[in-house]
Coordinates of C-alpha atoms in Angstrom, one line a residue:
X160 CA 105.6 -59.0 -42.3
X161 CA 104.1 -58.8 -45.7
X162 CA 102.0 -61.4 -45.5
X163 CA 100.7 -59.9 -42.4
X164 CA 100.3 -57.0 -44.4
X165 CA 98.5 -58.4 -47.6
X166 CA 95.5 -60.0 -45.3
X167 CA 95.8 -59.2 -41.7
X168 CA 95.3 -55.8 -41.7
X169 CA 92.7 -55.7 -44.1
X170 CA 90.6 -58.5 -42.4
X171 CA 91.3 -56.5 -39.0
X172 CA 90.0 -53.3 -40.0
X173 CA 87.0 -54.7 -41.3
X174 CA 86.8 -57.2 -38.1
X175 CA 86.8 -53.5 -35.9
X176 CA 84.2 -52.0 -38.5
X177 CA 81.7 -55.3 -37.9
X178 CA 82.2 -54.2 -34.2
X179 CA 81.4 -51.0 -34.3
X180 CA 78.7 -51.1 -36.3
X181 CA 77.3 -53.8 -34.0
X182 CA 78.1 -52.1 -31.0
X183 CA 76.0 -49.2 -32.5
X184 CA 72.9 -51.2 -33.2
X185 CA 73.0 -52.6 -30.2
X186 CA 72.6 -49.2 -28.8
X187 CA 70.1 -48.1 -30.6
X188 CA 67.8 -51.5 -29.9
X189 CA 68.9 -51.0 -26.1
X190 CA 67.2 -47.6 -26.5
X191 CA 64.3 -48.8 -28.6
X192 CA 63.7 -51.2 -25.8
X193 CA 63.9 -48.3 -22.9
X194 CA 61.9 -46.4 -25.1
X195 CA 59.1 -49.5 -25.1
X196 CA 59.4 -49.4 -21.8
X197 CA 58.7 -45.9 -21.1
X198 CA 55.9 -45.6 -23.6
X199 CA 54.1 -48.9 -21.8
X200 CA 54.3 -47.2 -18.4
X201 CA 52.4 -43.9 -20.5
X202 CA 49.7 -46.4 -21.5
X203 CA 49.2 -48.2 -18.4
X204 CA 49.4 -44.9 -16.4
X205 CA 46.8 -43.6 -19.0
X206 CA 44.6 -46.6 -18.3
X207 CA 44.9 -45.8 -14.5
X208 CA 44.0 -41.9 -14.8
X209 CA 40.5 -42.9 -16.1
X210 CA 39.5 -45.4 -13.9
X211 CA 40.3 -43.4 -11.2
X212 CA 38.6 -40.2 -12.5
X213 CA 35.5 -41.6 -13.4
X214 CA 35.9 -43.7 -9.4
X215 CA 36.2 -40.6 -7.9
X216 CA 33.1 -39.1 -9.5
X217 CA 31.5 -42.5 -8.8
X218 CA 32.7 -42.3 -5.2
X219 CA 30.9 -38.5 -4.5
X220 CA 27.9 -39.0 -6.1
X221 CA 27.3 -42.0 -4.0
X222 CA 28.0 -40.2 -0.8
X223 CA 26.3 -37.1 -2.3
X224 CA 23.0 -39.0 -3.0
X225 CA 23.8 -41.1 0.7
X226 CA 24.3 -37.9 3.0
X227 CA 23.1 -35.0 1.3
X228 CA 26.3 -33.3 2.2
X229 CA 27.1 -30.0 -0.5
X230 CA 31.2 -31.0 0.2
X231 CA 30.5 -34.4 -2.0
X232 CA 29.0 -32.4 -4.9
X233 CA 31.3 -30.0 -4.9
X234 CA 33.9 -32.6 -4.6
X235 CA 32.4 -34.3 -8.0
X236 CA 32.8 -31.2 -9.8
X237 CA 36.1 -30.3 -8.6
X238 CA 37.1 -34.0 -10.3
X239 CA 35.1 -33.6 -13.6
X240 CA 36.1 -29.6 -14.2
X241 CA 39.4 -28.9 -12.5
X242 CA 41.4 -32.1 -12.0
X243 CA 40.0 -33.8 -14.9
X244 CA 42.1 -37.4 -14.4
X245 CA 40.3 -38.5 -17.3
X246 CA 41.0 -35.7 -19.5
X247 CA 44.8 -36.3 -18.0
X248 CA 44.8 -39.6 -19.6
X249 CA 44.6 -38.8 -23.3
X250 CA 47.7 -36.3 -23.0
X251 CA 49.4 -39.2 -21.6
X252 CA 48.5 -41.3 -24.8
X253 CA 49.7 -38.2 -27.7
X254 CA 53.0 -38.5 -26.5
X255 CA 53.3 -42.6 -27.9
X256 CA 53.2 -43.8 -31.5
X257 CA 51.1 -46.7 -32.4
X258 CA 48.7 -46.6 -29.8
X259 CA 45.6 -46.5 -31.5
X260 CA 44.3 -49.5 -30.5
X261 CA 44.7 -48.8 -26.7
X262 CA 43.0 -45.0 -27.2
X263 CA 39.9 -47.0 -28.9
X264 CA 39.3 -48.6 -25.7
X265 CA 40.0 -45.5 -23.5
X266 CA 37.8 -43.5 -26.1
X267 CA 34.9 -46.1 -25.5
X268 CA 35.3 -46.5 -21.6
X269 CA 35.3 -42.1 -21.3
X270 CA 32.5 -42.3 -23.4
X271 CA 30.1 -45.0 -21.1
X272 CA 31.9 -42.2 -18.5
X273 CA 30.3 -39.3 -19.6
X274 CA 27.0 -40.9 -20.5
X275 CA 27.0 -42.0 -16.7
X276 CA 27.7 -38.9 -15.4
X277 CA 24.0 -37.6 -17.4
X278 CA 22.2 -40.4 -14.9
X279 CA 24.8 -38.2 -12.0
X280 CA 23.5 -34.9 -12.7
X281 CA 19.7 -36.2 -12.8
X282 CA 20.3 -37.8 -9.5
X283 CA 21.6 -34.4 -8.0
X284 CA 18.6 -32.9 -9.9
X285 CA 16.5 -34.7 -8.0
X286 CA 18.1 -34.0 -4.2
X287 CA 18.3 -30.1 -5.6
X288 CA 15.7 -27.6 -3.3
X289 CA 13.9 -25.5 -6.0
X290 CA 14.6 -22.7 -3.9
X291 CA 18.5 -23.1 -4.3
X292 CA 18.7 -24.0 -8.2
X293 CA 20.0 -21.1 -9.3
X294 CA 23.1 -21.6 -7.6
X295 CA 23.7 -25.0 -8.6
X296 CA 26.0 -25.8 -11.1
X297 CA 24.6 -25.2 -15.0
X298 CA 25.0 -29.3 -15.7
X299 CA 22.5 -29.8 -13.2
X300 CA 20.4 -27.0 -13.8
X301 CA 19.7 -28.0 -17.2
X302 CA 18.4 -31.8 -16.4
X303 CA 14.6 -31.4 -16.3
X304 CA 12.4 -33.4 -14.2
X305 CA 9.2 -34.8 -15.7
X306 CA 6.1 -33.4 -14.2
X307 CA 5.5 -36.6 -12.1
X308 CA 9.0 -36.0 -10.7
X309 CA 8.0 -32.6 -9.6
X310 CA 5.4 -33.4 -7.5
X311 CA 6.9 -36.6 -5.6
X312 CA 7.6 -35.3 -2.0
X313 CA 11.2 -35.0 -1.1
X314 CA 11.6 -38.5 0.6
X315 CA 10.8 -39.9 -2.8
X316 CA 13.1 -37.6 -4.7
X317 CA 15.9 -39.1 -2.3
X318 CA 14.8 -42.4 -2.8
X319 CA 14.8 -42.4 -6.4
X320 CA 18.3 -40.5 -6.5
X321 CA 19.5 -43.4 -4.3
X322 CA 18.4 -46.1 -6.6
X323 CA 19.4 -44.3 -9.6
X324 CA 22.9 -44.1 -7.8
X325 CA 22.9 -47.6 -5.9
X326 CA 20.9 -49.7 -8.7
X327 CA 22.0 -52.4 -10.9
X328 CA 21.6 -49.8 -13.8
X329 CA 24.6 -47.3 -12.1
X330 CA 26.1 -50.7 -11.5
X331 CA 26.1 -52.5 -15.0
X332 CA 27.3 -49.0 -16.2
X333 CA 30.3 -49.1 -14.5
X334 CA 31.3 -52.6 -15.0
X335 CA 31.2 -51.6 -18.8
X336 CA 33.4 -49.0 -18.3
X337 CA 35.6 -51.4 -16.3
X338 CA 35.3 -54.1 -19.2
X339 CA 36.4 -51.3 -22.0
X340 CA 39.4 -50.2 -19.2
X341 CA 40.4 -54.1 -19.2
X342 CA 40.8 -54.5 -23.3
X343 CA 42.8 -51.6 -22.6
X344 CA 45.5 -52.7 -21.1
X345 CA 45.2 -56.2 -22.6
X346 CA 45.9 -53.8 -25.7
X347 CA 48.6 -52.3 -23.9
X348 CA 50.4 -55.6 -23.5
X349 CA 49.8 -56.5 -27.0
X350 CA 51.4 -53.3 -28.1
X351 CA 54.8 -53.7 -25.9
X352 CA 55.0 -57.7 -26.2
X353 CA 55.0 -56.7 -30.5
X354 CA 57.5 -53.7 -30.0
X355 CA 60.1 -56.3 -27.4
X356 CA 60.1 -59.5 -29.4
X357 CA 61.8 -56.8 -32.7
X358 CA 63.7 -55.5 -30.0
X359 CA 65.1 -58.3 -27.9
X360 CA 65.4 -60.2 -31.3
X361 CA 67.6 -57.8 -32.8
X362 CA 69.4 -57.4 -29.6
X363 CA 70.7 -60.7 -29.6
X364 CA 71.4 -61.2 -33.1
X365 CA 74.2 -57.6 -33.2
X366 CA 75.1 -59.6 -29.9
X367 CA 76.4 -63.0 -31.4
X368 CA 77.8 -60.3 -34.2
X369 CA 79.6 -58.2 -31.9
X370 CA 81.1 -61.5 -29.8
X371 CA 81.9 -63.4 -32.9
X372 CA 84.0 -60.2 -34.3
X373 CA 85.6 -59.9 -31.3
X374 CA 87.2 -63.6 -31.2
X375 CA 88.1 -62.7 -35.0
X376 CA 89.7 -59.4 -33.9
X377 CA 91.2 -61.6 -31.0
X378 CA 92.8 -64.3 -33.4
X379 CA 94.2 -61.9 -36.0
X380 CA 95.9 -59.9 -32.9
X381 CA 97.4 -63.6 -31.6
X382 CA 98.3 -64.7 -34.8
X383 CA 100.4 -61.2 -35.3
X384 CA 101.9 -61.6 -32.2
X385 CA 102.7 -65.7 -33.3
X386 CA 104.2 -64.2 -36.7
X387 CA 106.5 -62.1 -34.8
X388 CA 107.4 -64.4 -32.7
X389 CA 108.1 -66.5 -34.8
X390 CA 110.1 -64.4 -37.2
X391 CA 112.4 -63.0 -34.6
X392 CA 113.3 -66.5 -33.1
X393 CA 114.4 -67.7 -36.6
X394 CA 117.9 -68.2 -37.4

């Protein structure tokens, strides 16, 4: 019993203190690693948000420009002032650290966005009946047409709202913004694949820790119960 005492004991209660401590890590890299998780869903929802906000102003100015119908342009509006899916996608990003990489990219796609939506306004500018101006909204108001512009009969107007619309310029425009959307989430899967391998690394290593002090704790509790044995089937 004393020798049990003088090393057993000791080396147990520091066997159970390696296992708690490991058992505690491991927690918090299981966290870390839910936490990864969530935060790469934020991004990739972010990512997501914009390409659908600036789609769905895409989407009624082409059927705006197409039909003529007032629903489409008030549709376009409703996106870019009320719902705002692009605005929607930035809050998503301040709630995740180290992102900064992945907002560059948004930032640059919402800025090709907006610059679009100027060649947008000019193309409603041009379907817009002088008579009803002053009821359209300020944005497309306040895009002047040049004097040649002016003059070009209303068949023209539509025609050159079309093209400005359905043209490779409106086209190139967007595959930009669907190139800076891309680096995006190439960035988000840099930023998760950098945050996993610390996680998943230190995951396994408080693993083997908390395994390997387990045997220990396992042998010092047999070799007790040996001992004891032992010592009450001597003569």
């Amino acid at each position: 019993m004393k020798r049990f005492v003088g090393w057993r004991i000791p080396s147990f209660v520091g066997m159970v203190g390696v296992f708690a401590c490991s058992c505690l890590f491991l927690a918090r890299h299981y966290d870390e690693l839910d936490a990864c998780a969530r935060d790469e869903a934020k991004l990739c929802l972010a990512c997501e948000s914009l390409r659908t906000g600036s789609d769905l102003l895409s989407l009624h100015i082409t059927r705006y420009v197409i039909t003529g119908d007032p629903a489409e342009r008030d549709a376009y509006f409703t996106e870019a002032q009320k719902v705002k899916h692009r605005d929607k996608a930035f809050h998503l990003l301040a709630d995740v650290q180290g992102s900064g990489r992945v907002e560059r990219h948004l930032r640059t796609a919402m800025t090709l966005s907006l610059e679009l939506m100027q060649v947008e306004y000019h193309a409603m500018r041009l379907l817009a009946d002088e008579k009803d101006l002053a009821a359209l909204p300020p944005e497309v108001r306040g895009c002047r047409l040049t004097d040649e512009e002016k003059c070009v009969t209303p068949a023209e107007r539509q025609r050159r709202a079309r093209m400005e619309i359905l043209g490779d310029g409106y086209a190139s425009y967007k595959q930009r913004i669907y190139h800076a959307l891309e680096d995006a989430l190439e960035s988000v899967i840099l930023y998760s694949e950098n945050r996993t391998v610390h996680g998943w690394a230190g995951l396994a290593a408080f693993n083997v820790l908390a395994g390997a002090s387990l045997l220990v704790i396992g042998w010092l509790l047999g070799s007790h119960v040996t001992a004891h044995r032992l010592r009450n089937c001597a003569p």
